[in-house]
Short mmCIF file of C-alpha atoms in Angstrom, two decimals:
data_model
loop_
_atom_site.label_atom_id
_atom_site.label_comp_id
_atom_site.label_asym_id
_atom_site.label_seq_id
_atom_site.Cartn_x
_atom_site.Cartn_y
_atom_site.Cartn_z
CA UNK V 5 -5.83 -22.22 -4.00
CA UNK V 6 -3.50 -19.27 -3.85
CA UNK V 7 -4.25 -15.73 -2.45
CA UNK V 8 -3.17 -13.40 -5.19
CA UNK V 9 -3.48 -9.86 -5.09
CA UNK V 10 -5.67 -7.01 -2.99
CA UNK V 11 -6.94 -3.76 -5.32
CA UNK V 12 -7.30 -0.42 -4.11
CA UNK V 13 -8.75 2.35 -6.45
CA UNK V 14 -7.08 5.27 -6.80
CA UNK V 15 -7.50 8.86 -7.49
CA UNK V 16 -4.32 9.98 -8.86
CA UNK V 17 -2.18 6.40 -10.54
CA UNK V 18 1.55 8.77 -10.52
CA UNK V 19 1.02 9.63 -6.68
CA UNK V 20 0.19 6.33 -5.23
CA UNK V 21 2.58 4.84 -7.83
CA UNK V 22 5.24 7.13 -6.30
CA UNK V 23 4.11 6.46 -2.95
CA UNK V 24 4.34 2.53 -2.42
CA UNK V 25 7.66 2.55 -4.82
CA UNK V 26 9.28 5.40 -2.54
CA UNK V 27 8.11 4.00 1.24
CA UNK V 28 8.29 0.58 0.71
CA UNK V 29 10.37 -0.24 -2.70
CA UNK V 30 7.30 -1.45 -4.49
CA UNK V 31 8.16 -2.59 -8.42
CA UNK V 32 5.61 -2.46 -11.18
CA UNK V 33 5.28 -6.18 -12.65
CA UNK V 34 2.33 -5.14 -15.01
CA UNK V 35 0.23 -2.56 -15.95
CA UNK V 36 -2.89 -2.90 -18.36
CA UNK V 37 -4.38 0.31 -19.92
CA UNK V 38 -8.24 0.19 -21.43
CA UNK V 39 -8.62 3.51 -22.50
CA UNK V 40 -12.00 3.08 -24.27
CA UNK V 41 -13.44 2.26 -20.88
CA UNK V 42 -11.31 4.67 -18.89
CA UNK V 43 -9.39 2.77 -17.03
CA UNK V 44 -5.68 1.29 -15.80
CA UNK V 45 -4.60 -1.70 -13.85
CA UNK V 46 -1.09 -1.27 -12.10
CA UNK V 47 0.14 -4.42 -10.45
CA UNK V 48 2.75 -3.86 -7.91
CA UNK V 49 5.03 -6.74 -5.86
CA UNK V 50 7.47 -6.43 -3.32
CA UNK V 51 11.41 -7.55 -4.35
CA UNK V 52 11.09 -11.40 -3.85
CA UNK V 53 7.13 -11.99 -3.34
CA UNK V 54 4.66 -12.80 -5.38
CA UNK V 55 1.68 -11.65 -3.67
CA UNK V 56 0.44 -8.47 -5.68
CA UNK V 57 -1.09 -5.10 -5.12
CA UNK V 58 -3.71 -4.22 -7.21
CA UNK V 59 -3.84 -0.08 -8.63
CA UNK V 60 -6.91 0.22 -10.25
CA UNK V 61 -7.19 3.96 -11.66
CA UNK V 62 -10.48 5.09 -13.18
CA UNK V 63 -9.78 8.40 -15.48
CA UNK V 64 -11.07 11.49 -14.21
CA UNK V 65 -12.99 9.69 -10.92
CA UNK V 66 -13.10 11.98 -7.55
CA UNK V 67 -11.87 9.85 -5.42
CA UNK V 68 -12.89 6.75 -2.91
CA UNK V 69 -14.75 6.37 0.71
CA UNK V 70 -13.08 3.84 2.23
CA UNK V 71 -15.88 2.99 4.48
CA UNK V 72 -15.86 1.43 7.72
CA UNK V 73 -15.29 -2.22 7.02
CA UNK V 74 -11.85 -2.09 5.58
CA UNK V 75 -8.80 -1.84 7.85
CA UNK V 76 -5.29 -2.21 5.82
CA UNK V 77 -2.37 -4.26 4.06
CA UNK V 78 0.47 -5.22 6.01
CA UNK V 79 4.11 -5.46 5.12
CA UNK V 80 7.07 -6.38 7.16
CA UNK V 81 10.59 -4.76 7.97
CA UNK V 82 13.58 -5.88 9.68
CA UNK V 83 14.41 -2.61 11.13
CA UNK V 84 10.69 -0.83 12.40
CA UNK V 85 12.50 1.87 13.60
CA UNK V 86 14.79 3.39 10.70
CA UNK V 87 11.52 2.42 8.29
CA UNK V 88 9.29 4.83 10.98
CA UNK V 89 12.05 7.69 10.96
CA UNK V 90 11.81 7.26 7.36
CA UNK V 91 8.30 7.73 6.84
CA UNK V 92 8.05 10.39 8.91
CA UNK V 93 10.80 11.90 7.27
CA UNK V 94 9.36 11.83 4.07
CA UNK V 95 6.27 13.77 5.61
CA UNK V 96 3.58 10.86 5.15
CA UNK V 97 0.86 10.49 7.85
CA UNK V 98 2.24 8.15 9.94
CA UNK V 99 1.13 6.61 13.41
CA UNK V 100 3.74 6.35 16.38
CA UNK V 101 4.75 3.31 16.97
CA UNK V 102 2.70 0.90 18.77
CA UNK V 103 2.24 -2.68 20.48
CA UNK V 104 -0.54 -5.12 21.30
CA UNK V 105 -2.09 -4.61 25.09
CA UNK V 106 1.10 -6.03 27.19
CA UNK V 107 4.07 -5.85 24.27
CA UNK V 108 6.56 -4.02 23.23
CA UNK V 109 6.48 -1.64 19.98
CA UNK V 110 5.90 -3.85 16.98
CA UNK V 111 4.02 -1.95 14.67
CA UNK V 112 2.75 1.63 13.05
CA UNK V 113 0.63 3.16 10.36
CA UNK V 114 0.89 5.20 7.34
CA UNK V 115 -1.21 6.49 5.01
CA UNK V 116 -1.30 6.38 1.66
CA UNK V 117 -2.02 9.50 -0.74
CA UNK V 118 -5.69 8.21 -0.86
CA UNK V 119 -5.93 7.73 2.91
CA UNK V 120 -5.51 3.51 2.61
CA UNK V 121 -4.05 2.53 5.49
CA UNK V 122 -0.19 0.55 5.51
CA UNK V 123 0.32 -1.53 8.81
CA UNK V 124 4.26 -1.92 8.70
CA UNK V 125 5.39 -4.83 11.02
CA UNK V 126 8.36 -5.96 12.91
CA UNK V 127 10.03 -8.82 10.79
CA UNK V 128 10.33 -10.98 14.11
CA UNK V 129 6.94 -10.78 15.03
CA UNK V 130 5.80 -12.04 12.29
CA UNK V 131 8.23 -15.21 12.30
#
């Protein structure tokens, strides 16, 4: 077995499109467009990996609850810092950066445009 892909539904395709390409350097592999039953499938990868992230847009829906249960993707970064200042730079939500009771800094938060949550991690501490 192989873990594949996660899918998060959006409410607007361009703006999370724009988001995970622009913060993180995201690349569309695929995309899959049934317009009789109103919907599109965006499949995004990271340079290098083959593990996917699902867009599934459904024309003209609201918008999502998250709910409780779900918490977030991760990704990793070599430099946590210049990735942070970039973030914040680019005016997304983004947490300060925190550590696990008893460690240093290792990790932070941002949101996405539909309030999905990106944990972005410390390359080393993931090694």
């Amino acid at each position: 077995m192989k873990f594949v892909h996660t899918c998060y539904r959006v409410k607007d395709l361009e703006a999370s499109l724009k988001f995970y390409q622009d913060a993180f350097g995201f690349e569309e592999k695929r995309r899959s467009d049934f317009p009789d039953h109103q919907f599109t499938l965006v499949y995004l990868t990271l340079p290098g990996d083959t593990n996917e992230l699902e867009l599934t847009y459904n024309y003209d829906h609201p918008g999502y609850e998250i709910g409780t249960g779900y918490g977030h993707i991760a990704v990793t970064t070599p430099d946590l810092e210049a990735l942070h200042l970039k973030h914040q730079a680019a005016g997304y939500e983004v947490t300060k950066l925190m550590g696990l009771p008893g460690r240093d800094p290792g990790y932070y938060f941002v949101l996405d445009p539909d309030g999905y949550k990106v944990e972005v991690i410390r390359e080393k501490l993931m090694g």
